[in-house]
Short mmCIF file of C-alpha atoms in Angstrom, two decimals:
data_model
loop_
_atom_site.label_atom_id
_atom_site.label_comp_id
_atom_site.label_asym_id
_atom_site.label_seq_id
_atom_site.Cartn_x
_atom_site.Cartn_y
_atom_site.Cartn_z
CA MET Y 1 -3.88 -18.05 -15.10
CA LEU Y 2 -3.33 -20.12 -11.98
CA ALA Y 3 0.12 -18.64 -11.44
CA GLU Y 4 -1.38 -15.15 -11.26
CA THR Y 5 -3.97 -16.18 -8.64
CA THR Y 6 -3.24 -15.78 -4.95
CA VAL Y 7 -4.86 -18.51 -2.86
CA ARG Y 8 -5.50 -17.33 0.68
CA THR Y 9 -5.86 -19.96 3.38
CA GLY Y 10 -8.40 -19.80 6.17
CA GLY Y 11 -11.83 -18.22 6.23
CA ALA Y 12 -14.32 -17.94 3.41
CA THR Y 13 -11.96 -17.55 0.46
CA HIS Y 14 -14.69 -18.45 -2.03
CA PRO Y 15 -18.46 -19.05 -1.73
CA SER Y 16 -17.99 -22.75 -2.51
CA LEU Y 17 -14.44 -23.34 -1.33
CA ARG Y 18 -12.53 -23.31 1.95
CA ILE Y 19 -8.80 -23.99 2.12
CA LEU Y 20 -7.93 -25.06 5.65
CA GLY Y 21 -5.15 -26.65 7.59
CA ALA Y 22 -5.57 -30.18 8.92
CA ILE Y 23 -6.55 -29.07 12.43
CA GLU Y 24 -9.03 -26.43 11.21
CA ALA Y 25 -10.56 -28.98 8.81
CA ARG Y 26 -11.70 -31.06 11.80
CA LEU Y 27 -14.36 -28.43 12.45
CA ALA Y 28 -15.55 -28.30 8.84
CA ARG Y 29 -17.99 -30.53 7.05
CA ALA Y 30 -18.36 -30.37 3.29
CA ASP Y 31 -19.87 -32.34 0.42
CA ARG Y 32 -16.39 -33.04 -0.92
CA MET Y 33 -13.11 -33.11 0.99
CA ILE Y 34 -9.83 -32.88 -0.94
CA LEU Y 35 -6.80 -34.11 1.02
CA ALA Y 36 -3.64 -32.86 -0.66
CA GLY Y 37 0.03 -33.23 0.10
CA LEU Y 38 -0.12 -36.92 0.93
CA GLU Y 39 3.62 -37.49 0.71
CA GLU Y 40 6.14 -38.36 3.37
CA GLY Y 41 7.64 -35.16 4.69
CA VAL Y 42 4.46 -33.20 3.90
CA TRP Y 43 1.61 -35.14 5.46
CA PRO Y 44 2.83 -36.43 7.77
CA ASN Y 45 5.72 -34.07 8.26
CA ALA Y 46 8.97 -35.31 9.71
CA ALA Y 47 9.33 -35.27 13.48
CA PRO Y 48 10.68 -31.84 14.50
CA VAL Y 49 14.24 -31.51 15.73
CA ASP Y 50 14.51 -29.34 18.84
CA PRO Y 51 17.84 -27.47 18.77
CA PHE Y 52 17.62 -26.66 22.50
CA LEU Y 53 16.13 -29.72 24.19
CA SER Y 54 17.27 -33.29 23.64
CA ARG Y 55 14.91 -36.25 24.08
CA PRO Y 56 16.11 -37.01 27.66
CA MET Y 57 15.71 -33.33 28.57
CA ARG Y 58 12.17 -33.27 27.16
CA ALA Y 59 11.31 -36.41 29.10
CA ALA Y 60 12.72 -34.93 32.32
CA LEU Y 61 10.78 -31.66 32.09
CA PRO Y 62 8.30 -33.48 31.14
CA LEU Y 63 7.40 -32.54 27.57
CA PRO Y 64 5.78 -34.77 24.92
CA ALA Y 65 7.98 -36.67 22.49
CA PRO Y 66 8.46 -35.10 19.05
CA GLU Y 67 6.59 -38.00 17.43
CA ARG Y 68 3.41 -37.14 19.29
CA ARG Y 69 2.44 -34.79 16.48
CA LEU Y 70 2.51 -37.72 14.04
CA GLY Y 71 -0.32 -39.33 15.95
CA GLN Y 72 -2.28 -36.11 15.80
CA THR Y 73 -1.81 -35.87 12.05
CA ALA Y 74 -3.05 -39.45 11.72
CA GLN Y 75 -6.23 -38.45 13.55
CA ASP Y 76 -6.57 -35.39 11.29
CA PHE Y 77 -6.30 -37.62 8.24
CA VAL Y 78 -8.84 -40.17 9.50
CA GLN Y 79 -11.46 -37.53 10.28
CA ALA Y 80 -11.06 -35.79 6.93
CA ALA Y 81 -10.95 -39.01 4.91
CA CYS Y 82 -14.23 -40.17 6.47
CA ALA Y 83 -16.19 -37.50 4.61
CA ASP Y 84 -19.01 -38.57 2.31
CA GLU Y 85 -16.71 -37.99 -0.68
CA ALA Y 86 -12.95 -37.72 -0.22
CA ILE Y 87 -10.35 -37.12 -2.92
CA LEU Y 88 -6.82 -38.09 -1.91
CA VAL Y 89 -4.07 -36.28 -3.82
CA HIS Y 90 -0.36 -37.02 -3.87
CA CYS Y 91 2.53 -36.03 -6.15
CA GLU Y 92 4.69 -38.49 -8.02
CA ARG Y 93 7.56 -35.98 -7.87
CA ARG Y 94 8.26 -33.07 -5.54
CA GLY Y 95 11.10 -30.61 -5.93
CA GLY Y 96 12.36 -32.50 -8.96
CA GLN Y 97 12.81 -35.72 -6.97
CA PRO Y 98 10.61 -38.82 -6.72
CA ALA Y 99 8.14 -38.47 -3.86
CA VAL Y 100 7.23 -41.21 -1.38
CA ARG Y 101 3.52 -41.60 -0.85
CA SER Y 102 2.22 -40.95 2.62
CA ARG Y 103 2.11 -43.80 5.09
CA TRP Y 104 -1.61 -43.15 5.40
CA LEU Y 105 -2.06 -44.09 1.72
CA TRP Y 106 0.04 -47.24 2.12
CA ARG Y 107 -2.04 -48.33 5.10
CA LEU Y 108 -5.31 -47.59 3.29
CA GLU Y 109 -4.23 -49.59 0.26
CA MET Y 110 -3.29 -52.52 2.46
CA LEU Y 111 -6.64 -52.44 4.26
CA THR Y 112 -8.72 -52.05 1.10
CA ARG Y 113 -6.91 -54.93 -0.62
CA GLY Y 114 -7.71 -57.10 2.37
CA ALA Y 115 -11.34 -56.02 2.31
CA ASP Y 116 -11.74 -56.58 -1.44
CA ALA Y 117 -14.13 -59.52 -1.15
CA PRO Y 118 -17.21 -60.22 -3.33
CA ASP Y 119 -19.55 -58.94 -0.61
CA THR Y 120 -17.38 -55.89 0.20
CA PRO Y 121 -16.11 -54.47 -3.10
CA VAL Y 122 -13.77 -51.76 -1.79
CA LYS Y 123 -10.85 -50.47 -3.81
CA LEU Y 124 -8.47 -47.56 -3.52
CA SER Y 125 -7.43 -46.51 -7.00
CA ALA Y 126 -7.14 -43.48 -9.20
CA PRO Y 127 -10.33 -42.43 -11.02
CA GLU Y 128 -10.49 -43.57 -14.61
CA GLY Y 129 -9.32 -41.07 -17.17
CA VAL Y 130 -7.07 -38.97 -14.88
CA ALA Y 131 -3.97 -39.84 -16.88
CA ASP Y 132 -5.76 -38.90 -20.10
CA TRP Y 133 -6.86 -35.58 -18.60
CA THR Y 134 -3.35 -34.63 -17.53
CA GLU Y 135 -1.86 -35.63 -20.88
CA ALA Y 136 -4.50 -33.59 -22.70
CA LEU Y 137 -3.80 -30.56 -20.54
CA ASP Y 138 -0.06 -30.77 -21.15
CA ALA Y 139 -0.26 -31.60 -24.84
CA PRO Y 140 0.29 -28.68 -27.25
CA PRO Y 141 -2.39 -27.99 -29.85
CA PRO Y 142 -1.93 -29.76 -33.19
CA GLY Y 143 0.12 -28.08 -35.86
CA PRO Y 144 2.67 -25.29 -35.52
CA ALA Y 145 2.43 -22.83 -32.68
CA ARG Y 146 0.11 -19.93 -33.45
CA LEU Y 147 0.94 -17.13 -31.06
CA ALA Y 148 -1.39 -14.17 -30.83
CA PRO Y 149 0.00 -10.92 -32.24
CA ARG Y 150 0.19 -7.76 -30.18
CA PRO Y 151 -3.35 -6.31 -30.18
CA ALA Y 152 -3.71 -2.99 -31.95
CA PRO Y 153 -7.45 -2.30 -32.33
CA THR Y 154 -8.57 0.76 -34.30
CA PRO Y 155 -12.21 1.44 -33.37
CA PRO Y 156 -14.16 4.15 -35.21
CA VAL Y 157 -13.37 7.66 -34.03
CA GLU Y 158 -16.97 8.26 -32.99
CA ARG Y 159 -16.69 5.35 -30.52
CA ARG Y 160 -13.57 6.70 -28.85
CA PRO Y 161 -13.91 8.46 -25.48
CA ARG Y 162 -14.56 12.20 -25.50
CA SER Y 163 -14.02 12.69 -21.77
CA LEU Y 164 -11.64 11.19 -19.23
CA TYR Y 165 -10.61 11.69 -15.63
CA VAL Y 166 -6.96 12.42 -15.04
CA THR Y 167 -6.44 8.91 -13.64
CA GLY Y 168 -7.90 7.52 -16.87
CA VAL Y 169 -5.46 9.65 -18.87
CA GLU Y 170 -2.60 8.04 -16.93
CA ARG Y 171 -3.92 4.59 -17.83
CA TRP Y 172 -4.28 5.73 -21.44
CA VAL Y 173 -0.64 6.83 -21.58
CA ARG Y 174 0.73 3.63 -20.09
CA ASP Y 175 -1.63 1.00 -21.53
CA PRO Y 176 -4.01 2.28 -24.24
CA TYR Y 177 -5.49 -1.19 -24.69
CA SER Y 178 -6.91 -1.15 -21.14
CA LEU Y 179 -8.74 2.09 -21.97
CA TYR Y 180 -10.05 0.49 -25.15
CA ALA Y 181 -11.33 -2.55 -23.24
CA ARG Y 182 -12.89 -0.52 -20.46
CA ARG Y 183 -14.38 2.46 -22.27
CA ILE Y 184 -15.05 1.16 -25.79
CA LEU Y 185 -15.78 -2.54 -25.23
CA ASN Y 186 -17.38 -1.71 -21.84
CA LEU Y 187 -15.71 -4.68 -20.16
CA GLU Y 188 -15.79 -4.23 -16.41
CA PRO Y 189 -13.04 -6.19 -14.62
CA MET Y 190 -14.42 -8.73 -12.14
CA GLU Y 191 -13.06 -9.13 -8.64
CA ARG Y 192 -10.96 -12.24 -8.19
CA PRO Y 193 -12.47 -14.77 -5.73
CA GLY Y 194 -10.68 -14.47 -2.42
CA ALA Y 195 -8.66 -11.42 -3.47
CA SER Y 196 -7.92 -9.01 -0.66
CA ALA Y 197 -9.45 -5.54 -0.99
CA GLU Y 198 -7.79 -4.22 2.16
CA ALA Y 199 -5.39 -1.88 0.33
CA LEU Y 200 -8.23 -0.12 -1.49
CA ALA Y 201 -10.40 -0.01 1.63
CA ARG Y 202 -7.53 1.40 3.71
CA GLY Y 203 -6.89 4.12 1.14
CA ASN Y 204 -10.56 5.09 1.07
CA ALA Y 205 -10.69 5.15 4.88
CA VAL Y 206 -7.66 7.46 5.13
CA HIS Y 207 -9.12 9.81 2.51
CA LYS Y 208 -12.45 9.95 4.32
CA ALA Y 209 -10.83 10.53 7.72
CA ILE Y 210 -8.82 13.49 6.39
CA GLU Y 211 -11.94 14.85 4.69
CA ARG Y 212 -13.91 14.64 7.93
CA LEU Y 213 -11.12 16.38 9.82
CA THR Y 214 -11.23 19.33 7.43
CA GLU Y 215 -15.02 19.51 7.53
CA ASP Y 216 -15.19 19.35 11.33
CA TRP Y 217 -12.21 21.68 11.93
CA PRO Y 218 -12.02 24.02 8.92
CA ASP Y 219 -10.11 26.78 10.73
CA LEU Y 220 -8.77 26.16 14.24
CA LEU Y 221 -7.45 22.72 15.08
CA PRO Y 222 -8.24 20.95 18.38
CA ASP Y 223 -5.65 20.72 21.15
CA ASP Y 224 -5.73 16.91 21.04
CA LEU Y 225 -5.33 16.83 17.27
CA ASP Y 226 -3.51 13.47 17.11
CA ALA Y 227 -6.21 11.81 19.24
CA VAL Y 228 -8.94 13.25 17.03
CA ILE Y 229 -7.25 12.01 13.85
CA GLU Y 230 -6.67 8.56 15.37
CA ARG Y 231 -10.34 8.32 16.31
CA LEU Y 232 -11.43 9.35 12.80
CA LEU Y 233 -9.07 6.83 11.22
CA LEU Y 234 -10.33 3.97 13.38
CA GLU Y 235 -13.95 4.91 12.78
CA GLU Y 236 -13.44 4.99 9.02
CA LEU Y 237 -11.49 1.74 8.99
CA GLY Y 238 -14.38 0.08 10.81
CA ALA Y 239 -16.89 1.67 8.44
CA HIS Y 240 -14.94 0.34 5.45
CA GLY Y 241 -15.19 -3.28 6.58
CA PHE Y 242 -12.15 -3.91 8.79
CA GLU Y 243 -13.12 -6.46 11.44
CA ASP Y 244 -11.67 -6.91 14.91
CA ALA Y 245 -8.80 -9.15 13.82
CA ALA Y 246 -7.72 -6.66 11.16
CA MET Y 247 -8.23 -3.70 13.49
CA ALA Y 248 -5.72 -5.20 15.91
CA ARG Y 249 -3.14 -4.77 13.15
CA GLU Y 250 -4.45 -1.42 11.91
CA ALA Y 251 -4.71 0.32 15.29
CA PRO Y 252 -0.92 0.86 15.77
CA LEU Y 253 -0.61 2.03 12.17
CA ALA Y 254 -3.46 4.47 12.70
CA ARG Y 255 -1.80 5.78 15.86
CA ASN Y 256 1.49 6.42 14.05
CA ALA Y 257 -0.28 7.95 11.07
CA ALA Y 258 -2.32 10.21 13.36
CA ARG Y 259 0.80 11.61 15.02
CA TRP Y 260 2.37 12.34 11.66
CA LEU Y 261 -0.81 13.84 10.20
CA ALA Y 262 -1.17 16.07 13.25
CA GLY Y 263 2.21 17.64 12.53
CA PHE Y 264 1.44 17.87 8.82
CA GLU Y 265 -1.92 19.60 9.38
CA THR Y 266 -0.47 22.03 11.91
CA GLU Y 267 2.30 23.05 9.54
CA ARG Y 268 0.00 23.45 6.50
CA ARG Y 269 -2.73 25.34 8.38
CA ALA Y 270 -0.16 27.86 9.65
CA ARG Y 271 0.15 29.18 6.10
CA GLY Y 272 -3.28 30.80 6.28
CA VAL Y 273 -4.69 29.21 3.12
CA ASP Y 274 -8.26 28.25 2.23
CA LEU Y 275 -8.81 24.50 2.05
CA LEU Y 276 -10.91 22.90 -0.68
CA ILE Y 277 -11.50 19.18 -0.15
CA GLU Y 278 -12.63 16.56 -2.69
CA GLN Y 279 -13.38 19.09 -5.40
CA GLN Y 280 -14.39 18.13 -8.93
CA GLY Y 281 -13.17 20.19 -11.86
CA ALA Y 282 -13.29 19.96 -15.63
CA LEU Y 283 -11.63 21.52 -18.66
CA GLU Y 284 -12.92 21.29 -22.23
CA PHE Y 285 -10.88 21.93 -25.36
CA ASP Y 286 -11.41 21.50 -29.08
CA ALA Y 287 -9.99 18.49 -30.92
CA PRO Y 288 -10.25 17.14 -34.48
CA GLY Y 289 -12.88 14.60 -33.43
CA GLY Y 290 -14.93 17.11 -31.42
CA PRO Y 291 -14.71 18.72 -27.97
CA PHE Y 292 -12.80 16.71 -25.37
CA THR Y 293 -13.22 17.10 -21.60
CA VAL Y 294 -10.62 16.21 -18.97
CA LYS Y 295 -11.92 15.96 -15.40
CA ALA Y 296 -10.33 15.60 -11.98
CA TYR Y 297 -11.18 14.94 -8.35
CA ALA Y 298 -8.73 16.92 -6.25
CA ASP Y 299 -8.13 15.51 -2.78
CA ARG Y 300 -7.06 18.94 -1.52
CA ILE Y 301 -6.46 22.38 -2.99
CA GLU Y 302 -4.87 24.97 -0.73
CA VAL Y 303 -5.79 28.37 -2.15
CA GLY Y 304 -3.57 31.31 -1.22
CA ALA Y 305 -3.72 34.96 -2.15
CA LEU Y 306 -2.28 34.57 -5.66
CA SER Y 307 -1.81 30.85 -6.27
CA ALA Y 308 -2.70 27.39 -4.97
CA ALA Y 309 -1.20 24.04 -4.03
CA VAL Y 310 -2.64 20.83 -5.50
CA MET Y 311 -2.37 17.78 -3.26
CA ASP Y 312 -3.14 14.11 -3.66
CA PHE Y 313 -3.14 11.72 -0.69
CA LYS Y 314 -1.77 8.21 -1.24
CA THR Y 315 -1.39 5.11 0.91
CA GLY Y 316 0.64 3.25 -1.73
CA GLN Y 317 3.53 4.14 -3.98
CA ILE Y 318 3.75 7.63 -5.46
CA PRO Y 319 5.06 8.56 -8.92
CA THR Y 320 8.58 9.85 -9.21
CA ALA Y 321 9.46 13.34 -10.40
CA LYS Y 322 10.98 11.78 -13.54
CA GLN Y 323 7.70 10.04 -14.41
CA ILE Y 324 5.75 13.26 -13.93
CA LYS Y 325 8.10 15.30 -16.09
CA ALA Y 326 8.02 12.63 -18.80
CA GLY Y 327 4.20 12.75 -18.84
CA PHE Y 328 3.62 9.19 -17.61
CA ALA Y 329 1.94 10.34 -14.36
CA PRO Y 330 -0.18 13.37 -15.33
CA GLN Y 331 -2.65 13.27 -12.43
CA LEU Y 332 -1.33 16.32 -10.55
CA THR Y 333 -0.17 18.25 -13.61
CA LEU Y 334 -3.50 17.96 -15.42
CA THR Y 335 -5.29 18.89 -12.22
CA GLY Y 336 -3.07 21.98 -12.13
CA SER Y 337 -4.09 22.77 -15.72
CA ILE Y 338 -7.77 22.55 -14.81
CA LEU Y 339 -7.12 24.82 -11.82
CA ALA Y 340 -5.27 27.38 -13.98
CA ALA Y 341 -8.16 27.42 -16.45
CA GLY Y 342 -10.77 28.06 -13.74
CA GLY Y 343 -12.24 24.58 -13.98
CA PHE Y 344 -12.91 24.32 -10.22
CA LYS Y 345 -16.01 26.32 -9.35
CA GLU Y 346 -15.03 26.85 -5.72
CA THR Y 347 -11.94 28.86 -6.71
CA ASN Y 348 -14.12 31.51 -8.41
CA GLY Y 349 -11.91 31.79 -11.44
CA PRO Y 350 -8.47 30.77 -12.70
CA VAL Y 351 -5.78 30.18 -10.07
CA PRO Y 352 -2.23 29.30 -11.13
CA PRO Y 353 -0.72 26.24 -9.42
CA GLU Y 354 2.41 26.93 -7.38
CA GLU Y 355 2.86 23.49 -5.82
CA LEU Y 356 2.14 19.93 -6.95
CA THR Y 357 2.47 17.58 -3.98
CA TYR Y 358 1.83 13.95 -3.11
CA VAL Y 359 1.16 13.16 0.56
CA ARG Y 360 1.83 9.51 1.42
CA VAL Y 361 0.29 8.18 4.64
CA VAL Y 362 1.31 4.68 5.74
CA GLY Y 363 1.70 4.64 9.54
CA ARG Y 364 4.75 2.37 9.61
CA LYS Y 365 8.23 3.23 10.84
CA LYS Y 366 8.20 6.11 8.37
CA ALA Y 367 4.63 7.18 9.06
CA GLY Y 368 4.26 9.63 6.21
CA GLU Y 369 5.95 11.56 3.45
CA VAL Y 370 5.39 14.90 1.74
CA ALA Y 371 6.72 14.66 -1.82
CA VAL Y 372 6.70 18.05 -3.58
CA ARG Y 373 7.03 17.18 -7.24
CA ALA Y 374 7.01 20.76 -8.54
CA ALA Y 375 6.96 24.23 -6.98
CA GLY Y 376 6.90 27.82 -8.20
CA PRO Y 377 7.09 28.47 -11.96
CA GLU Y 378 7.92 24.79 -12.59
CA ALA Y 379 4.46 23.74 -11.37
CA GLN Y 380 2.77 25.98 -13.92
CA ALA Y 381 5.17 24.92 -16.66
CA LEU Y 382 4.59 21.19 -16.03
CA SER Y 383 0.83 21.76 -15.94
CA ASP Y 384 0.93 23.57 -19.28
CA ALA Y 385 3.10 20.85 -20.78
CA ALA Y 386 0.74 18.14 -19.54
CA LEU Y 387 -2.24 19.88 -21.12
CA GLN Y 388 -0.39 20.30 -24.41
CA GLY Y 389 0.61 16.65 -24.30
CA LEU Y 390 -2.98 15.58 -23.71
CA MET Y 391 -4.23 17.75 -26.59
CA ALA Y 392 -1.63 16.20 -28.90
CA ARG Y 393 -2.61 12.69 -27.73
CA VAL Y 394 -6.30 13.36 -28.32
CA ALA Y 395 -5.53 14.69 -31.79
CA GLU Y 396 -3.44 11.61 -32.55
CA PHE Y 397 -6.17 9.21 -31.40
CA ASP Y 398 -8.77 11.14 -33.39
CA ARG Y 399 -7.08 9.67 -36.46
CA PRO Y 400 -8.88 6.43 -37.48
CA GLU Y 401 -5.60 4.57 -38.09
CA THR Y 402 -4.17 5.20 -34.60
CA PRO Y 403 -4.35 1.91 -32.64
CA TYR Y 404 -4.88 1.27 -28.92
CA LEU Y 405 -1.71 -0.71 -28.28
CA SER Y 406 -1.31 -3.03 -25.33
CA TRP Y 407 1.49 -2.22 -22.91
CA ALA Y 408 2.70 1.02 -24.48
CA ALA Y 409 4.91 1.66 -21.41
CA PRO Y 410 5.17 -1.64 -19.49
CA HIS Y 411 8.23 -0.52 -17.53
CA LEU Y 412 6.07 2.09 -15.81
CA MET Y 413 2.80 0.21 -15.29
CA GLY Y 414 3.94 -2.94 -13.50
CA SER Y 415 3.15 -6.44 -14.66
CA TYR Y 416 -0.54 -6.55 -13.75
CA SER Y 417 -3.50 -5.23 -15.68
CA PRO Y 418 -7.03 -6.64 -15.44
CA TYR Y 419 -7.01 -6.91 -19.23
CA ASN Y 420 -3.71 -8.80 -19.63
CA LEU Y 421 -5.52 -12.07 -20.39
CA LEU Y 422 -7.78 -10.41 -22.93
CA ALA Y 423 -4.73 -8.87 -24.64
CA ARG Y 424 -2.95 -12.28 -24.47
CA VAL Y 425 0.16 -10.51 -23.24
CA TRP Y 426 1.88 -13.77 -22.34
CA GLU Y 427 1.83 -14.98 -25.93
CA TRP Y 428 3.16 -11.96 -27.81
CA HIS Y 429 5.24 -10.29 -25.09
CA VAL Y 430 6.88 -13.31 -23.43
CA ILE Y 431 6.62 -16.45 -25.56
CA GLY Y 432 6.68 -14.71 -28.93
CA GLY Y 433 9.64 -12.49 -28.13
CA GLY Y 434 9.41 -10.75 -31.50
CA GLU Y 435 9.46 -7.09 -32.39
CA GLU Y 436 5.74 -6.85 -31.79
CA GLY Y 437 6.44 -7.41 -28.08
CA GLU Y 438 8.72 -4.42 -27.74
CA ALA Y 439 7.41 -1.37 -25.90
CA GLU Y 440 7.19 1.86 -27.81
#
């Protein structure tokens, strides 16, 4: 569990915890101070070696001696160790080699031994029971190892979902157990303390900026299109919680993304299509367990005279054409099926899809990418195949004996799922190493 947690230094990483460097810790006061890394070479670190200036050259310039920083670290240690409660932590071994305790600890031990008189009972020693705690943590449970099997729950058919968004269908295909935990057990994943939400916030800001551009300029585009898009991006980034320090990093990315989006919008608008933004559609079909509804939020639908293009804007990675054709990324194809069935009210009836496209906006050296995953008759064929695949999957899971397996396609879902701990993936997939850990 700890290995999967990212600890971010600086700032309010947790309501009750701040992880700071030695200099920053001078400005902090807390009920309990934990001083870690008290080994020689860590705290204090070795005197730096300047590859350009020798000691006589530094003295002639004049620059401070390299050892001056050691005195500063001593002051850092003294101020932090004088807290009301201080816990001093050092490692017996580091990097597989025996570690030498910090000189600060040696000096403290010498002073406290000298002050250990009847009227001043001061000692520097490890708390009682620490060795027992560590041994208990490292000790295996009694008896033979009992590894959890691969979970394969079979809830009653009437408890199984009867409607899903296309993104939920993708999760269902790759990891049915996560759908079981979320939709049947109603377990909402909690945010990790200190976890960064910038990627999600950035994606939402880009989506909103493009939506505002289409609403404000539905037909003709402004002459200063790149400046307008940059302003919208910066406004939305600020509205989604990016502070000044983060905006200093985001502003150049927004400028690059705006230039690329300006060219993209100009090229797409020249086709003379009608733009539908953030549209919700639905398609219902019969299944053995009762009617099933698949729903979609389409970022953009460009409606032409006889057909339409379905687009999804991304700021992260986009699925490959191979994954889409194999049915592991059915977001665009199922949206195309809903479009072909007239499931979007704004289209006023069925419209066949002629293009399934991902638009990736990042703002870096390669500011954006238009990835057409299917065009022409292939777009309609993939959409029909995705709908048939979904109908077959629903029929299969309407059978009471069909389980919600964990990690049905781990090679396509990455290593992280908010329900990995609940599924005890580490035990059956990694430690167990048996047939039950193989992907199907």
